[in-house]
Every structure is written in C-alpha cells, then in structure tokens.
Amino acid sequence: VLVLYTGGTIGMKSENGAYVPVANYLGDAIRHTKVLHDNQCLRSLMTEDDWEIATDTSLGAVDLPFALPTSVGNRTLLYVIYEYEPLLDSSDMTMDDHLRIAADIGLEYDFFDGFVILHGTDTMCYTASALSFLLENLGKPRWPRQLQRLLGALILAGFYCVPEVCVFFHNELLRGNRCTKISTNDFDAFASPNCNPLAKLGIDVHVYWHRVLGADHTRKFRVHDTLCNQ
C-alpha cells in the first residue's frame, strides 16, 4: 500500500505549546508504534536489497517500508509513506492539490494494491469527492485518512478490494462523494446521509459488498488532469 502524507494533525509535533507539522516526524513515530509496524516481520520478508527497490518510486525516494503486524488470511501488509513537501493544512487545499494527488496515484497505480491519503479533516470530503471523479475506472481502493484510523485504513486498503474513493473515519468506510463533515468535536465527525457505510471496522471487518461499486476490469484506469472551477 502506498500512503501519501499530504498533511494534517496526524504528523504534527508539540513544540512550544503548539502542534506544528514536522518533516519526517510521522515515519519515525510509526516505526516506534508496535501496532503499526513490526520490524522483525519486515526483516523476515525483505532483504536490504529489497528495501532499496521498495524505496525507489516514480515520485522519488520514500522511507523504508513498514510491515503491519495485523494479518488477514496469512497475508502480511507492507506499506511505504511518501511525504509531501510542503505539508499542507487541509484548509489551504486547492484544486491544484487535488490534481497533484490524482496524478501521483496515476504514476504509482500499477505498483501498489491500494492507496491511503493522510489528509486534514477540514476539507477531506472535498478532496475525496474530487478524486472520485478524477480517477476513472478505479480498480483499487483509495481513501483519505490519526494513528488508530491509519491502522483501519491500511487494513481495508491492503486486504479488501473496495475499488472506490472513500473516507474512513470512526471505524466506518464512507463513499467519498457522498459524505460530509458534521462536527469538529465529535469522534463521529463525518456522515453519509444518503448512502449507508460501505464497511464497518470492529472486532471483525464487515464489508457490505452489495453497496460497493464493482470495478470494470474491461476498461483502462484513467486519471483526468483538469477540473472546472466554475
């Protein structure tokens, strides 16, 4: 899974009584978080030569891979993080940023099984909605999503093929262009009034496959490169 870290509080660090985005802090934090990374598992699966290949992407060099301790069906999930420069406050996101994210997914589409975008919550729904139209004939899961939500997003993106742009929040997977932010204080901050959740994460993962849009594998994946601002 490729994780695109665009910004947001998930990678912020407390400095002088305020939280600020710090370059390369997120990867260091995850590497010391056992629920998100198992170094022994990584070393058993990959040699240092493999690491060199895995950290060379079309977007540029990325940090060493991470191995998720959680497995499904004896499958282990490996993921890498590409950090944007500069890190963006989601309230500053523009259509150019939406186009950049879509283009980056297009560049790496053939090399990863799923994509997770780490994104601030203020405009997450706008980005998810834009990407749902920019990424045509999507055949792989991709969604914007703090550390516990990252775990759930990785599990869903890596082990369950929901070929849609979605928002994962408060253990629910919502269709990206059918959700809205309803609270800045509650854990249940996002809702999808006219479309029930596509999946819920609890002790077990429940994917409501009858609600999921099926991928059309007869049509080629396409990334659109323009948006209308009218």
Coordinates of C-alpha atoms in Angstrom, one line a residue:
V1 CA 0.0 0.0 0.0
L2 CA 1.2 3.5 -0.8
V3 CA 0.5 6.1 1.8
L4 CA 0.5 9.7 0.6
Y5 CA 1.0 12.0 3.5
T6 CA -0.3 15.4 2.4
G7 CA -0.5 17.0 5.9
G8 CA -2.9 17.1 8.8
T9 CA -2.6 16.7 12.6
I10 CA -1.5 13.1 12.4
G11 CA 2.1 14.1 11.7
M12 CA 2.2 17.2 13.9
K13 CA 4.6 17.5 16.9
S14 CA 4.1 19.6 20.0
E15 CA 6.6 22.5 20.0
N16 CA 6.4 25.5 22.4
G17 CA 2.9 24.6 23.4
A18 CA 1.5 24.3 19.9
Y19 CA 1.2 21.5 17.3
V20 CA 3.1 22.1 14.1
P21 CA 3.9 19.9 11.1
V22 CA 7.4 18.5 11.2
A23 CA 9.0 16.9 8.2
N24 CA 9.9 13.2 8.6
Y25 CA 8.3 13.0 12.1
L26 CA 5.4 10.8 11.1
G27 CA 7.6 7.9 9.8
D28 CA 9.7 8.0 12.9
A29 CA 6.6 7.9 15.1
I30 CA 5.1 4.9 13.2
R31 CA 8.4 3.0 13.3
H32 CA 8.2 3.1 17.1
T33 CA 4.5 2.2 17.2
K34 CA 4.1 -1.6 17.5
V35 CA 0.5 -1.7 16.3
L36 CA 1.6 -0.1 13.0
H37 CA 5.0 -1.7 12.4
D38 CA 6.7 -5.0 13.1
N39 CA 10.4 -4.6 12.3
Q40 CA 11.1 -8.4 12.8
C41 CA 8.4 -9.3 10.4
L42 CA 9.8 -6.8 7.8
R43 CA 13.3 -8.3 8.1
S44 CA 11.9 -11.8 7.6
L45 CA 10.2 -10.8 4.4
M46 CA 12.7 -8.4 2.8
T47 CA 16.4 -8.2 2.4
E48 CA 18.3 -4.9 2.3
D49 CA 18.4 -5.1 -1.5
D50 CA 14.6 -5.4 -1.5
W51 CA 14.4 -2.3 0.7
E52 CA 16.4 -0.3 -1.9
I53 CA 14.0 -1.3 -4.6
A54 CA 10.9 -0.6 -2.5
T55 CA 12.1 2.9 -1.6
D56 CA 12.6 4.0 -5.2
T57 CA 9.3 5.2 -6.6
S58 CA 8.2 7.3 -9.6
L59 CA 7.5 10.1 -7.1
G60 CA 11.0 9.9 -5.7
A61 CA 12.7 8.2 -2.7
V62 CA 10.5 7.2 0.2
D63 CA 11.3 5.9 3.7
L64 CA 12.0 2.3 4.4
P65 CA 8.9 0.0 4.2
F66 CA 6.7 -0.7 7.1
A67 CA 5.1 -4.1 8.0
L68 CA 1.7 -4.2 9.6
P69 CA 1.6 -6.7 12.5
T70 CA -2.1 -7.5 11.6
S71 CA -2.5 -10.2 9.0
V72 CA -5.6 -11.4 7.2
G73 CA -5.7 -14.9 5.7
N74 CA -1.9 -15.4 6.4
R75 CA -1.2 -12.3 4.3
T76 CA 1.1 -9.6 5.6
L77 CA 0.7 -6.0 4.5
L78 CA 3.7 -3.9 3.6
Y79 CA 3.4 -0.1 3.1
V80 CA 5.6 2.9 2.3
I81 CA 5.0 6.5 3.0
Y82 CA 5.6 9.4 0.6
E83 CA 5.6 12.7 2.4
Y84 CA 4.6 15.9 0.5
E85 CA 6.7 19.0 0.6
P86 CA 5.5 21.2 2.0
L87 CA 3.0 19.6 4.3
L88 CA -0.4 21.2 3.8
D89 CA -3.1 22.4 6.1
S90 CA -6.2 21.0 4.6
S91 CA -7.9 24.4 4.7
D92 CA -5.3 25.6 2.2
M93 CA -6.0 22.7 -0.3
T94 CA -6.8 23.9 -3.8
M95 CA -7.9 22.1 -7.0
D96 CA -4.2 22.1 -8.0
D97 CA -3.6 19.9 -4.9
H98 CA -6.4 17.6 -5.9
L99 CA -4.9 17.2 -9.4
R100 CA -1.4 16.5 -7.9
I101 CA -2.8 13.7 -5.7
A102 CA -4.6 12.2 -8.6
A103 CA -1.5 12.4 -10.8
D104 CA 0.7 10.8 -8.1
I105 CA -1.8 7.9 -7.8
G106 CA -1.7 7.5 -11.6
L107 CA 2.1 7.3 -11.6
E108 CA 2.2 4.6 -9.0
Y109 CA -1.1 2.8 -9.8
D110 CA 0.5 -0.3 -11.3
F111 CA 2.9 -0.8 -8.4
F112 CA 0.6 -0.9 -5.4
D113 CA -2.6 -2.7 -4.4
G114 CA -4.1 0.2 -2.6
F115 CA -3.6 3.8 -1.6
V116 CA -4.2 5.8 1.6
I117 CA -4.1 9.5 1.7
L118 CA -3.4 11.2 5.1
H119 CA -5.3 14.4 5.0
G120 CA -6.6 17.0 7.4
T121 CA -10.3 16.7 8.1
D122 CA -11.5 20.2 7.3
T123 CA -11.6 19.6 3.5
M124 CA -11.2 15.9 3.4
C125 CA -14.7 15.4 1.8
Y126 CA -13.9 17.9 -0.9
T127 CA -10.7 16.1 -1.8
A128 CA -12.4 12.7 -1.7
S129 CA -15.2 13.9 -4.0
A130 CA -12.8 15.5 -6.5
L131 CA -10.7 12.4 -6.6
S132 CA -13.7 10.2 -7.2
F133 CA -14.3 12.0 -10.5
L134 CA -10.6 12.4 -11.4
L135 CA -9.8 8.7 -11.1
E136 CA -11.9 7.0 -13.7
N137 CA -12.4 3.2 -13.8
L138 CA -10.7 2.8 -10.5
G139 CA -9.9 -0.8 -9.7
K140 CA -8.2 -0.4 -6.4
P141 CA -9.2 1.1 -3.0
R142 CA -8.1 4.6 -2.3
W143 CA -9.2 6.9 0.5
P144 CA -8.1 9.9 2.6
R145 CA -7.4 9.2 6.2
Q146 CA -4.7 9.8 13.4
L147 CA -2.8 6.7 14.1
Q148 CA -5.8 4.4 15.0
R149 CA -7.6 5.5 11.9
L150 CA -4.5 4.8 9.8
L151 CA -4.5 1.2 11.1
G152 CA -8.1 0.7 9.9
A153 CA -7.5 2.4 6.6
L154 CA -4.4 0.2 5.9
I155 CA -6.3 -3.0 6.8
L156 CA -9.1 -2.1 4.4
A157 CA -6.9 -0.8 1.6
G158 CA -4.5 -3.7 1.8
F159 CA -6.8 -6.7 2.4
Y160 CA -10.2 -5.7 1.0
C161 CA -10.6 -4.6 -2.6
V162 CA -13.2 -1.8 -2.3
P163 CA -12.5 -0.1 -5.7
E164 CA -13.8 3.3 -4.7
V165 CA -12.6 6.6 -3.3
C166 CA -13.7 6.6 0.3
V167 CA -13.4 8.3 3.6
F168 CA -12.5 6.2 6.6
F169 CA -13.4 7.7 9.9
H170 CA -14.7 6.5 13.3
N171 CA -14.5 2.9 12.1
E172 CA -16.8 3.5 9.1
L173 CA -15.9 3.5 5.4
L174 CA -18.0 6.1 3.6
R175 CA -18.3 6.7 -0.1
G176 CA -16.1 9.8 -0.8
N177 CA -18.6 11.8 -2.9
R178 CA -21.5 11.1 -0.6
C179 CA -20.1 12.2 2.8
T180 CA -19.9 15.4 4.7
K181 CA -18.3 16.7 7.8
I182 CA -20.9 17.3 10.5
S183 CA -18.8 18.1 13.6
T184 CA -15.4 19.5 14.6
N185 CA -15.6 18.0 18.1
D186 CA -17.2 14.5 18.0
F187 CA -15.4 11.3 17.1
D188 CA -18.4 10.6 14.8
A189 CA -17.4 13.7 12.7
F190 CA -18.5 12.5 9.2
A191 CA -21.8 11.3 7.9
S192 CA -23.2 10.0 4.7
P193 CA -26.9 10.8 4.9
N194 CA -27.9 9.3 1.5
C195 CA -25.6 6.4 1.3
N196 CA -25.0 3.8 4.0
P197 CA -21.4 2.9 5.0
L198 CA -19.6 0.6 2.7
A199 CA -17.8 -1.1 5.6
K200 CA -17.5 -1.1 9.4
L201 CA -14.5 -2.0 11.5
G202 CA -14.9 -3.6 14.9
I203 CA -13.6 -6.8 16.3
D204 CA -14.2 -8.0 12.8
V205 CA -14.3 -6.3 9.4
H206 CA -17.7 -6.1 7.8
V207 CA -17.8 -5.1 4.2
Y208 CA -21.2 -4.6 2.7
W209 CA -20.3 -5.8 -0.8
H210 CA -23.8 -5.2 -2.2
R211 CA -23.2 -1.4 -1.6
V212 CA -19.8 -1.4 -3.2
L213 CA -19.4 -0.3 -6.9
G214 CA -17.8 -3.1 -8.8
A215 CA -14.7 -2.4 -10.8
D216 CA -15.0 -2.7 -14.6
H217 CA -11.8 -4.5 -15.5
T218 CA -12.6 -4.3 -19.2
R219 CA -11.9 -0.5 -19.1
K220 CA -8.5 1.0 -18.6
F221 CA -7.8 3.1 -15.5
R222 CA -7.6 6.8 -16.4
V223 CA -6.5 9.9 -14.5
H224 CA -8.1 13.2 -15.5
D225 CA -5.9 16.2 -15.4
T226 CA -8.3 19.1 -15.3
L227 CA -11.0 20.4 -13.0
C228 CA -13.6 23.2 -13.7
N229 CA -13.7 26.0 -11.2
Q230 CA -17.0 27.4 -12.4

